[in-house]
Coordinates of C-alpha atoms in Angstrom, one line a residue:
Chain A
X105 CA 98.2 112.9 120.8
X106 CA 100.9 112.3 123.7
X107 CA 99.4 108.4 123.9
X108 CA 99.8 107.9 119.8
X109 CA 103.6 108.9 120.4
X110 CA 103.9 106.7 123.6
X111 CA 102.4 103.9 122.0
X112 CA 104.3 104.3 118.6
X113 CA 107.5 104.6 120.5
X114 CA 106.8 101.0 122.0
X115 CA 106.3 99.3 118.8
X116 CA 108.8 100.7 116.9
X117 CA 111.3 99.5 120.2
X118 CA 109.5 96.0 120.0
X119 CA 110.8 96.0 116.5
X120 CA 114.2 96.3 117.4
X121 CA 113.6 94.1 120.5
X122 CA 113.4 91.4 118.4
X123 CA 115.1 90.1 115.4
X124 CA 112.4 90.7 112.7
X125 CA 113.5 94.1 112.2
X126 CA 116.8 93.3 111.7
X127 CA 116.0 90.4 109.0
X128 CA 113.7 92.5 108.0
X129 CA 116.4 95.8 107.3
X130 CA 118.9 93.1 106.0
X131 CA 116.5 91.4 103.4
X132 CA 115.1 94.5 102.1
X133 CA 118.4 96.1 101.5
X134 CA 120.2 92.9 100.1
X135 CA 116.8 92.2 97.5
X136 CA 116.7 95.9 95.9
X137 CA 120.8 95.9 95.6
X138 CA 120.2 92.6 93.7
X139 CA 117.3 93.9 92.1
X140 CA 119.2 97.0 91.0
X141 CA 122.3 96.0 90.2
X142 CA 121.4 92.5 88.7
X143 CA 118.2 92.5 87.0
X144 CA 117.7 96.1 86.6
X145 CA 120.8 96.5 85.0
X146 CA 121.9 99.9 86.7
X147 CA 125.6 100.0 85.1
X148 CA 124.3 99.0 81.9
X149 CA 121.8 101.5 82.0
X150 CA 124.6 104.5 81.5
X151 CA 122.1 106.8 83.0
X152 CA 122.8 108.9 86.6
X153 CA 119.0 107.9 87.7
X154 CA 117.9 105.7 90.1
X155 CA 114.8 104.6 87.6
X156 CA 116.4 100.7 88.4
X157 CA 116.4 101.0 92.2
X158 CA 112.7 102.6 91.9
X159 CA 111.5 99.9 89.3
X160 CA 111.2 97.1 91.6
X161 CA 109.9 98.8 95.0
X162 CA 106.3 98.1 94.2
X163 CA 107.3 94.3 93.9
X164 CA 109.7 94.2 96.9
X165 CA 106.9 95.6 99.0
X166 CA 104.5 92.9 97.5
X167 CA 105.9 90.4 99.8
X168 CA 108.2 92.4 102.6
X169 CA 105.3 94.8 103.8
X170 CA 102.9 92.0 104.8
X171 CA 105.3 90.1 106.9
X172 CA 105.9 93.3 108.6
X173 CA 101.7 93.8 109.0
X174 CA 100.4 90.7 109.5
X175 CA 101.7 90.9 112.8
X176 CA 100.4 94.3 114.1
X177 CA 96.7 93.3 115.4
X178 CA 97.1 89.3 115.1
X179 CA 99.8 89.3 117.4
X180 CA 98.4 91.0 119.8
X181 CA 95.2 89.0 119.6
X182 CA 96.9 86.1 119.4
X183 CA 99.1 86.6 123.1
X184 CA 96.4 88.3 124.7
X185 CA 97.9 92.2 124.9
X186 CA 95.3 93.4 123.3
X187 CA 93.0 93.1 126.0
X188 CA 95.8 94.9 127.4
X189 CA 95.9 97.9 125.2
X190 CA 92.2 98.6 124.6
X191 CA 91.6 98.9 128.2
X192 CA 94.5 101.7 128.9
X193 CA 93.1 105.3 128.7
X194 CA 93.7 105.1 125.2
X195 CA 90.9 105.6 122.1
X196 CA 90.5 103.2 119.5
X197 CA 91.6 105.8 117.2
X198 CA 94.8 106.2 118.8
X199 CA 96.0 102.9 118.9
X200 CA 95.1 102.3 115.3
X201 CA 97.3 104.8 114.0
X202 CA 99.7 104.6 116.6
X203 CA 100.5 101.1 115.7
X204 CA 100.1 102.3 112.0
X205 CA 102.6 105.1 112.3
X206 CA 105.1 102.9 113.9
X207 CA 105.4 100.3 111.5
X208 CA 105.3 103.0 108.3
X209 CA 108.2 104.8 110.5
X210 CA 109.9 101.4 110.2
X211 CA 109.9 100.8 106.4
X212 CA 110.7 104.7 106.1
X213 CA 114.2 103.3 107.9
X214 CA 114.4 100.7 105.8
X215 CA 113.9 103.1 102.9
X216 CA 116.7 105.7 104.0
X217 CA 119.3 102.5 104.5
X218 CA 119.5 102.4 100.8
X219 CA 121.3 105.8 101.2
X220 CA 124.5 104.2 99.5
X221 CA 122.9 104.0 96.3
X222 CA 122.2 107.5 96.1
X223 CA 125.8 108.7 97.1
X224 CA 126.7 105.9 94.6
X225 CA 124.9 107.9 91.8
X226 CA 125.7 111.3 92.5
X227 CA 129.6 110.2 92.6
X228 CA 129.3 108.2 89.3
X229 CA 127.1 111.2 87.5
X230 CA 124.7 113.9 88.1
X231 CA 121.6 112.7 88.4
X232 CA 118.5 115.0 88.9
X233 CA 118.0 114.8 92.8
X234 CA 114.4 116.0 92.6
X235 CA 113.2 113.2 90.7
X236 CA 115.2 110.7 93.3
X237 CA 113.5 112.2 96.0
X238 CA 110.4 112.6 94.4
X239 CA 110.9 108.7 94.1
X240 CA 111.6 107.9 97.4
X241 CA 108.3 109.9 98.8
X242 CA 106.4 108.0 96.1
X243 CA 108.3 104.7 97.3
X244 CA 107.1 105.3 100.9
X245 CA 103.4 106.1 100.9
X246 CA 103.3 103.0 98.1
X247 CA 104.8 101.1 101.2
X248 CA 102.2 103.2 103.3
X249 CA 99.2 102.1 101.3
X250 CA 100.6 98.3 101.2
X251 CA 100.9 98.6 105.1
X252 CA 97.4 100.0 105.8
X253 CA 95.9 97.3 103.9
X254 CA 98.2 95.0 105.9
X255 CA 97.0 96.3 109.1
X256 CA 93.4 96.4 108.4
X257 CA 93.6 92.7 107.3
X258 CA 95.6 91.9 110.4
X259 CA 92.6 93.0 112.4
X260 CA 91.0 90.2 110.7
X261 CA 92.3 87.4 112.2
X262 CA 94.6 86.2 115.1
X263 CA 96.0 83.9 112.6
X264 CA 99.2 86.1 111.3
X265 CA 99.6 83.6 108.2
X266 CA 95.9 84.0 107.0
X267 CA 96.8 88.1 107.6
X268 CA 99.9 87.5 105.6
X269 CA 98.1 85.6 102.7
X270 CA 95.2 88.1 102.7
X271 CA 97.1 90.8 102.4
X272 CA 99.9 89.9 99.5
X273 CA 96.6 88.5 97.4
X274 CA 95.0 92.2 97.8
X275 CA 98.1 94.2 96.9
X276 CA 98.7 91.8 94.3
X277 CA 95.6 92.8 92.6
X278 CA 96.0 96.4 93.5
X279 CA 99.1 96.2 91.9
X280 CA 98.0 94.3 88.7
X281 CA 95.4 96.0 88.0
X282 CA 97.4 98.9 86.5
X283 CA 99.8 96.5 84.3
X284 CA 99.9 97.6 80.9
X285 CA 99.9 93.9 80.2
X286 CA 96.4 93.8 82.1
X287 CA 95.4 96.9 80.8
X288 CA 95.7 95.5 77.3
X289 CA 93.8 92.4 77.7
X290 CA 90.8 94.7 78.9
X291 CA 91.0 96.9 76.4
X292 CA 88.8 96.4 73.2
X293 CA 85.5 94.6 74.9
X294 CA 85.9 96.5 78.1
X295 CA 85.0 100.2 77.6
X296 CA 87.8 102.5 77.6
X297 CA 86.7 105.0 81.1
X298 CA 86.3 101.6 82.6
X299 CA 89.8 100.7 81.5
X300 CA 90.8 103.9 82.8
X301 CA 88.9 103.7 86.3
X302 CA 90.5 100.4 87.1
X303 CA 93.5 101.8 86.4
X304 CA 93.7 104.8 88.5
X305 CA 92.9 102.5 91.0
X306 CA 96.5 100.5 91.1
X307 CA 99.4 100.9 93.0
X308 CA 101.0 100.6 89.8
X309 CA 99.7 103.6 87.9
X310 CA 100.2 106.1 90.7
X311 CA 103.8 104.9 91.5
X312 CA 104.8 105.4 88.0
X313 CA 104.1 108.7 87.5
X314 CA 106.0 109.7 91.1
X315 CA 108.9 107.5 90.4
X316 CA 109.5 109.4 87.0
X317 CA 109.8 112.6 89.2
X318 CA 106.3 113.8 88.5
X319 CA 103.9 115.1 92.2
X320 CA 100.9 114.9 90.9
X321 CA 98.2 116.0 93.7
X322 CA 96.1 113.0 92.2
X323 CA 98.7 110.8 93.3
X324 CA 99.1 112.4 96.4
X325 CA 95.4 112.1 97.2
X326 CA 95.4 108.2 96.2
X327 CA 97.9 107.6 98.7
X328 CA 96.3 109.3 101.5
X329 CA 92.8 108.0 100.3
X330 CA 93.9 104.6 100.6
X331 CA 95.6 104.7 103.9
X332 CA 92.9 106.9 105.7
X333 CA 90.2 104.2 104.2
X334 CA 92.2 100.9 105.3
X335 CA 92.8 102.6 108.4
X336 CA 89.0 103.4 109.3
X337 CA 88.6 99.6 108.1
X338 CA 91.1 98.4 111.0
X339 CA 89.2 100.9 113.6
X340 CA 85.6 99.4 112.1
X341 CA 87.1 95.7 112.3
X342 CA 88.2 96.0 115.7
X343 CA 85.3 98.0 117.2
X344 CA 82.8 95.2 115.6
X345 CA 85.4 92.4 116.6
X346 CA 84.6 94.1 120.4
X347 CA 81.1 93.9 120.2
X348 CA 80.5 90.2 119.0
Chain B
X1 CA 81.3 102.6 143.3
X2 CA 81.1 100.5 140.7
X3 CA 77.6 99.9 139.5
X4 CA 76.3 97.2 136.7
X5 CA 72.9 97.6 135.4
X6 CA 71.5 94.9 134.1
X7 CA 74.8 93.9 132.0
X8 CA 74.1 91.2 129.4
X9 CA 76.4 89.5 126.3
X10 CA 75.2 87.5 124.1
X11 CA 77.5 85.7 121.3
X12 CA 75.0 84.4 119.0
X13 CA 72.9 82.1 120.5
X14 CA 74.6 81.9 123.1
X15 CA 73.9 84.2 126.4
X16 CA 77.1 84.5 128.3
X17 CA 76.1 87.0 130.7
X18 CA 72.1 87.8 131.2
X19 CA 70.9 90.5 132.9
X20 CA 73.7 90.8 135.8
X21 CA 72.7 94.1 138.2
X22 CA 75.2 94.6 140.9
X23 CA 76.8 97.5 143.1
X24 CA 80.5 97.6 144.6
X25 CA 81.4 100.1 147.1
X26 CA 85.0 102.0 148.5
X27 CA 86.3 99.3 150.9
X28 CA 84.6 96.3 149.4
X29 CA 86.5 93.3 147.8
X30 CA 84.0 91.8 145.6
X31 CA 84.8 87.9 144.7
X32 CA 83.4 86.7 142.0
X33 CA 82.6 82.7 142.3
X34 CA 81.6 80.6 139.2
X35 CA 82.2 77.3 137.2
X36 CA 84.2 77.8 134.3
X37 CA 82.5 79.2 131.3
X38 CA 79.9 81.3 134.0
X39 CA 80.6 84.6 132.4
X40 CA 82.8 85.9 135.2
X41 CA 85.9 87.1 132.5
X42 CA 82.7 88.3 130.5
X43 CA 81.6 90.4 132.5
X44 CA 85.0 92.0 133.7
X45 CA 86.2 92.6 130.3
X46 CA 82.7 94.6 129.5
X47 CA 83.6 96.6 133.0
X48 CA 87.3 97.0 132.1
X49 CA 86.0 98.2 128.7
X50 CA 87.2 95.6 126.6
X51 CA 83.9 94.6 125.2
X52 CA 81.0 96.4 124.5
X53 CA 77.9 94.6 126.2
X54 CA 75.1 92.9 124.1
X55 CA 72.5 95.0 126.5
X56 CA 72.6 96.8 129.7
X57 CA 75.4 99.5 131.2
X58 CA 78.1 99.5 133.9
X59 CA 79.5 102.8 135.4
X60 CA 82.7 103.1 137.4
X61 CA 83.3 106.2 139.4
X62 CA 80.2 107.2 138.1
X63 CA 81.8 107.6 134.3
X64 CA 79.7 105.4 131.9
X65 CA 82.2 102.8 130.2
X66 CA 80.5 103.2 126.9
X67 CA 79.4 107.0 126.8
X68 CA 82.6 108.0 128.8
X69 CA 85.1 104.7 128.2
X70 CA 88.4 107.1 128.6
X71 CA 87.5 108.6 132.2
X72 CA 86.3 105.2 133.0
X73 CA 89.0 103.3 132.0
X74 CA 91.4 106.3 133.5
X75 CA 89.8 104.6 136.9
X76 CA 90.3 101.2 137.1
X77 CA 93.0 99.2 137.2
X78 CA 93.1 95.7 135.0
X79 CA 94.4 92.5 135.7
X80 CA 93.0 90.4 132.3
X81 CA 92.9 86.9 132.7
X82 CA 96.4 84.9 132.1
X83 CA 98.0 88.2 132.9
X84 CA 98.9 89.0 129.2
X85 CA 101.9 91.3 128.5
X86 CA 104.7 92.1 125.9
X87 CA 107.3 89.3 125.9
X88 CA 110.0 91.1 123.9
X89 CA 109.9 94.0 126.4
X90 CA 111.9 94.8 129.6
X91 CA 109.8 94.6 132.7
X92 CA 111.1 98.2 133.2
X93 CA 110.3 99.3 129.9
X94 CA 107.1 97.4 130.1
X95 CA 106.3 99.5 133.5
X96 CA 107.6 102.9 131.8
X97 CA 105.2 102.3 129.0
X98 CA 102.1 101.6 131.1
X99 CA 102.9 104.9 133.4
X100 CA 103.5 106.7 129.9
X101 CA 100.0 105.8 129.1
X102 CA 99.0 106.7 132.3
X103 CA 100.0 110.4 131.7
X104 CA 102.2 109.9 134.8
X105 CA 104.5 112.7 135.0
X106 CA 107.3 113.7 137.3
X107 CA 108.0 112.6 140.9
X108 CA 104.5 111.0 141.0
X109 CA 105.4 109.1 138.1
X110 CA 109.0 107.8 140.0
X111 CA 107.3 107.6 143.2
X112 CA 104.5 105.6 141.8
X113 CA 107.4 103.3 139.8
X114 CA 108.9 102.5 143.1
X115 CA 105.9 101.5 145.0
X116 CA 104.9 98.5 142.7
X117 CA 108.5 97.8 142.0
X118 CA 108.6 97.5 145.6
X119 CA 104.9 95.9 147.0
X120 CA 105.7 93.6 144.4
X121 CA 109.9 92.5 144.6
X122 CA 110.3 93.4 140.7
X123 CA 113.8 94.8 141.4
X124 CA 115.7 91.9 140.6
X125 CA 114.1 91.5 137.5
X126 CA 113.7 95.3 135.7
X127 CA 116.2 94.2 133.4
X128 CA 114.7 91.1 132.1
X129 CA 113.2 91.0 129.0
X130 CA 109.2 89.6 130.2
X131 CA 109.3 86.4 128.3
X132 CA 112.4 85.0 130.3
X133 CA 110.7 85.9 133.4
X134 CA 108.7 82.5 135.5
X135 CA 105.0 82.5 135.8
X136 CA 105.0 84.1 139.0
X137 CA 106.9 87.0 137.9
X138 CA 104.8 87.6 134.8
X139 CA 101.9 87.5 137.0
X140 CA 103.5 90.1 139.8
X141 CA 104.5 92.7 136.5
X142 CA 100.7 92.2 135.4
X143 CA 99.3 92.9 138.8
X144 CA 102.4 95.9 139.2
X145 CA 100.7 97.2 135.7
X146 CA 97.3 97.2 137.3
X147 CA 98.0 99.4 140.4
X148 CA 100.7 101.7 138.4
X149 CA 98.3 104.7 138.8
X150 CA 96.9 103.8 142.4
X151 CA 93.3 103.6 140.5
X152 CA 90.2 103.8 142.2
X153 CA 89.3 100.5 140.7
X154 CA 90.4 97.0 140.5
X155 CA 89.6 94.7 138.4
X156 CA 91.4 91.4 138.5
X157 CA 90.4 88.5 136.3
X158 CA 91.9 85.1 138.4
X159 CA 95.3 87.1 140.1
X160 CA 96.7 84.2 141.9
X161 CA 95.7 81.2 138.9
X162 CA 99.0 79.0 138.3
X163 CA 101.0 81.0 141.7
X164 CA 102.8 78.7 144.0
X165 CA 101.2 78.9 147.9
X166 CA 103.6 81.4 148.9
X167 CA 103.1 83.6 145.7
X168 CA 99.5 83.1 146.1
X169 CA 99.3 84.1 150.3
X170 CA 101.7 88.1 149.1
X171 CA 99.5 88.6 146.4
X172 CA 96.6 87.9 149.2
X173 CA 98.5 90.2 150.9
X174 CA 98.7 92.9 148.7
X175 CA 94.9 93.0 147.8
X176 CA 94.4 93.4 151.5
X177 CA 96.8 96.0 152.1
X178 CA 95.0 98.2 149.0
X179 CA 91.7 96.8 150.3
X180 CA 90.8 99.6 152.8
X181 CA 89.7 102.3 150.7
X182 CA 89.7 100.6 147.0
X183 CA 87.0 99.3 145.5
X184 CA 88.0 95.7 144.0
X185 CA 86.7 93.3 141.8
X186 CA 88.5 89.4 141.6
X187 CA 87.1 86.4 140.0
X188 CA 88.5 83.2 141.4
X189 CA 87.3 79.5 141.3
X190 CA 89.5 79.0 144.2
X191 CA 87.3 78.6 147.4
X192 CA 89.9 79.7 150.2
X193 CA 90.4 82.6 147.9
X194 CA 87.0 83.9 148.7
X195 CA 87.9 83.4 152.9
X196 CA 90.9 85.0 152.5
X197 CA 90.3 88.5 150.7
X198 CA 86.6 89.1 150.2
X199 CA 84.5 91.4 152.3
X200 CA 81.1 89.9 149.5
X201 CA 81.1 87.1 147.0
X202 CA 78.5 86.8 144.3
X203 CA 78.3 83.2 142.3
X204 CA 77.6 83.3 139.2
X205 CA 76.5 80.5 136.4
X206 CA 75.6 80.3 133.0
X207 CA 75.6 84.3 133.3
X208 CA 73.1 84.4 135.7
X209 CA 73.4 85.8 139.1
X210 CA 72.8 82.9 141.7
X211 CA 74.4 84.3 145.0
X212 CA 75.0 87.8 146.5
X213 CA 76.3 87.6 150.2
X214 CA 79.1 87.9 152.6
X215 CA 81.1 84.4 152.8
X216 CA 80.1 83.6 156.4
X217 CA 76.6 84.2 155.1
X218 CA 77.0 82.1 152.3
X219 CA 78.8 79.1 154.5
X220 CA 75.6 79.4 156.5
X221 CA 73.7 78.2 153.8
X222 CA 75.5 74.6 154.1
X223 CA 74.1 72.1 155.8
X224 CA 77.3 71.6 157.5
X225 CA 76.6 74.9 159.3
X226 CA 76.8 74.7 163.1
X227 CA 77.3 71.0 163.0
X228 CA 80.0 69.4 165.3
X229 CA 82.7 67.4 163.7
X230 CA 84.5 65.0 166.2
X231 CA 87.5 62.7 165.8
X232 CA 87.2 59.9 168.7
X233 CA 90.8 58.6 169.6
X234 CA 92.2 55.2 170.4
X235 CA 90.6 53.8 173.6
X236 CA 87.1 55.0 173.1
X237 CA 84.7 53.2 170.9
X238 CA 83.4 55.1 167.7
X239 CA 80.0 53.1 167.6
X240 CA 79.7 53.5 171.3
X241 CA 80.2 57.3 170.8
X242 CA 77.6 57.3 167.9
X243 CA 74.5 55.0 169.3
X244 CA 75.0 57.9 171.9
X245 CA 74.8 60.7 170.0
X246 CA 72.1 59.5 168.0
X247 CA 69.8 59.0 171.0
X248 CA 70.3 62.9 171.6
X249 CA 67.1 65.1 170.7
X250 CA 69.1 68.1 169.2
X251 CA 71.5 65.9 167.1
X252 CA 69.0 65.0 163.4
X253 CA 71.8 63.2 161.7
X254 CA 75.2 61.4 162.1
X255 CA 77.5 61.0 159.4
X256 CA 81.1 60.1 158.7
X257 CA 82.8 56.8 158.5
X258 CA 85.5 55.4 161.3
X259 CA 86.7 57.7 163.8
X260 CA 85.1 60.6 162.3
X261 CA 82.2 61.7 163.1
X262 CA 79.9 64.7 162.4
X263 CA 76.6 65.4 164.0
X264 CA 74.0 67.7 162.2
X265 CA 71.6 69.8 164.8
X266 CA 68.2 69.5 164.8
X267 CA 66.3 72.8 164.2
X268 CA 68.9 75.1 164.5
X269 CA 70.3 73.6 168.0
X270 CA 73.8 74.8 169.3
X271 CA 75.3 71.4 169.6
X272 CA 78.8 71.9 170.8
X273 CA 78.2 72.2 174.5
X274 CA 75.6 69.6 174.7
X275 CA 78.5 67.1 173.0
X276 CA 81.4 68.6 175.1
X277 CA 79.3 67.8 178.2
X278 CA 78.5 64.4 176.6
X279 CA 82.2 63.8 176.5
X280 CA 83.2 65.0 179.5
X281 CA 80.4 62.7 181.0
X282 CA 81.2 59.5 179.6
X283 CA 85.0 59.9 179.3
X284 CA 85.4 60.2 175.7
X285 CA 89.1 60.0 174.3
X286 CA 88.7 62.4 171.7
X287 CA 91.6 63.6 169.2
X288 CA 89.6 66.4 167.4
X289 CA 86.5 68.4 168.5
X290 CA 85.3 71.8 166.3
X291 CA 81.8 73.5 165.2
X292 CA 82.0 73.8 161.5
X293 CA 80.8 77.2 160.0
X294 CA 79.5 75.6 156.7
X295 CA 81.1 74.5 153.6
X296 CA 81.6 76.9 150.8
X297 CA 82.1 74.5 148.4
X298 CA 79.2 72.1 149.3
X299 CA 76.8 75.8 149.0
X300 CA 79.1 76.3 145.5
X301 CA 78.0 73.6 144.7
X302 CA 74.4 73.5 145.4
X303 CA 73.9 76.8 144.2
X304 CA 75.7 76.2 141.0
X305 CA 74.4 72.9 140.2
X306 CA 70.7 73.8 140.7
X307 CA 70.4 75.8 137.9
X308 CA 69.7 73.7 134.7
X309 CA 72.4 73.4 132.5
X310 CA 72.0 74.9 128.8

């Protein structure tokens, strides 16, 4: 466990080291104020709820979370350190997750920046806290799930714009898939418990229930189940990438 | 010890390493000799662990690298080719991180740190972020990364490629210093290398393994082995000096243009007195005189080039 921490500790610097987190902190903050305040209409809204800040996440990550994955295995393909890495002491297993872990840490940062907003509420009204933070642990396993997709399909390739492109294309789906507008075209030809399977598959569906304050275990489950699977993908990828 | 039994990777088609079966023991500094392409990085990065071989095994310390990969790896020390590290990081940092990794803890650890920092001059530069550093430098953190943890093993894929002559003679230095009672691995395509560090070099091509010898026995394979290589200076007539030579039983062949002049003993005869006594007796001016031990490249060569190319 010590050489997941040690490992983690060194990405999560590397972040810092250089200016993508920073951009990265800046644009994510500056996009879900303008989200919130502009198209989601919080003052008009009247209501002491977050519901605008929490509408867009699942968009913001769409296109955020990938530039922050496609890096994680290309890169290091790319300049050579992973020949580096996978030749320390270390398992497979441990540097998947290590690296995982470090870049989820990072968009949890990223998450709690937006701290302003919810001091901003609780001054202006009194909003029901549980459902906030119910929101923001929904907010940040969504950006888990987008991030272990990100990292398995930046095992793929040392090409970090192919991982980039890869990546937004699956999440867009994922995230589509659970549309209403989606959902209605379906219904009527397609059966309805196929309706409802492709559903519960989205981003979309899960993330709504949690953002309206609702912990479902189901939800809870579909989080985990798609990181732990994405992240056995990136172990797979790179143990078969080792072998050919 | 490491040992490689009959190690073999193929990518597709293609066979990049086939069949390779060798032994390296405490004390030993293995060079490995090849043409570009020959498998040499192949093979090292299947040692080090990096890839899992098509066919075959390799164990280092007598830990298997694919049944026991983490003791293995815990062994050796790795210098991958190009010596690849973190360019955003801090040498220091970079260093802290690798004895981190290395589970070293306490006074070992700083004691360790201040070795490589010192074997290999990194003082000046602990600050400096890696990607600001010159080639040399990069390569010296890479090789300080390698022997962090005073490992049993070393493995290092081309360590003096792109060095200046003066880099290149203190990293000699180093792997002589560590030589004693390491066992160490280098691939190199430079032929002096081979003179200067290794104790055994084994030539590889097209993944095969051609050669396994000690340099001098390997020079001894040339043809220019024991032949004497003479410059005649002004005053003294190079034909002269030839037709004379040639009329010697022991001498089979002259070659060499102008001035220069090598003869080539017949059946294994020691040449150099019978020519020093030639000179002396005839009153030859001569600028250079010296018994050649054999070519390494010319037997490179030969050895390489014999095998069929794919």
């Amino acid at each position: 466990m010590s050489s997941v921490w040690v490992i983690m500790k060194r990405e999560l610097r590397s972040y810092f080291a250089t200016p993508v987190a920073y951009v990265f902190i800046f644009i994510f903050l500056a996009l879900t104020g303008l989200f919130t305040f502009q198209i989601g209409g919080f003052y008009e809204r009247g209501q002491a709820d977050l519901a605008a800040f929490f509408e867009f996440h699942p968009w913001l990550y769409l296109f955020l979370v990938p530039a922050l994955s496609m890096r994680l295995w290309a890169e290091e393909r790319k300049i050579g350190t992973i020949e580096l890495l996978m030749t320390l002491p270390v398992t497979m297993w441990q540097a998947v997750l290590a690296k995982y872990l470090a870049a989820w840490c990072f968009t949890g940062i990223a998450l709690a920046l937006t701290f302003p907003l919810w001091i901003t509420v609780n001054y202006l009204g009194n909003p029901d806290n549980g459902v906030i933070l119910a929101a923001y642990i929904g907010s940040f396993l969504m950006a888990g799930g987008f991030l272990a997709i990100g990292a398995c399909l930046s095992a793929v390739t040392r090409n970090q714009v192919i991982a980039f492109i890869l990546t937004v294309s699956l999440c867009f789906m994922l995230l589509l898939i659970g549309h209403p507008q989606v959902l209605s075209v379906m219904q009527g030809w397609v059966p309805q418990f196929i309706v409802d399977a492709i559903a519960s598959l989205s981003f979309h569906t899960h993330f709504a229930s949690i953002k309206k304050g609702v912990i479902d275990l189901r939800d809870l489950v579909y989080f985990v189940l798609v990181i732990t699977f994405f992240l056995i993908a990136n172990a797979v990828i790179l143990d078969v990438k080792k072998s050919n | 010890m490491i040992k490689a039994t009959r190690l073999s990777k193929y990518y597709g088609s293609l066979t990049a390493v086939d069949n390779l079966s060798f032994q390296v023991g405490p004390g030993e500094v293995l060079g490995f000799l090849g043409p570009n392409g020959a498998g040499k990085s192949t093979t090292m990065r299947m040692i080090a662990g990096f890839l899992t071989p098509s066919g075959g095994t390799a164990t280092v310390c007598g830990f298997d690298i694919q049944k026991d990969p983490i003791a293995a790896k815990s062994a050796i020390g790795y210098l991958p080719e190009g010596a690849p590290n973190y360019p955003e990081m801090s040498c220091g940092r970079f260093l802290d991180f690798i004895a981190d990794v290395r589970q070293l803890k306490g006074n070992t650890r700083r004691a360790r740190l201040d070795d490589v920092i010192d074997r290999l001059h990194l003082g000046p530069v602990m600050h400096q972020a890696i990607d600001t550093l010159s080639k040399g430098f990069k390569r010296r953190v890479g090789l300080a990364q390698a022997i962090i943890h005073d490992p049993q093993v070393l493995i290092l894929d081309e360590p003096t490629d792109g060095l200046d002559p003066n880099q290149k003679f203190e990293v000699r230095e180093l792997i002589h210093k560590m030589a004693s009672d390491k066992i160490i691995v280098i691939s190199t395509h430079i032929l002096e290398e081979v003179h200067a560090v290794c104790s055994r070099a084994i030539i590889i091509a097209n993944g095969k393994l051609l050669a396994d010898d000690t340099p001098q026995a390997l020079e001894s394979r040339s043809r220019y082995h024991n032949a004497v290589s003479l410059r005649v200076g002004q005053g003294t007539d190079a034909e002269s000096v030839r037709n004379i030579l040639r009329s010697q039983q022991q001498i089979g062949r002259i070659e060499g243009e102008g001035d220069s002049i090598t003869a080539f003993p017949k059946d294994g005869a020691l040449l150099l007195p019978r020519i020093t006594g030639l000179a002396n007796e005839h009153n030859w001016q001569l600028d250079e005189l010296h018994l050649e031990s054999g070519r390494l490249d010319e037997v490179f060569r030969d050895i390489t080039s014999a095998e069929p190319q794919v």
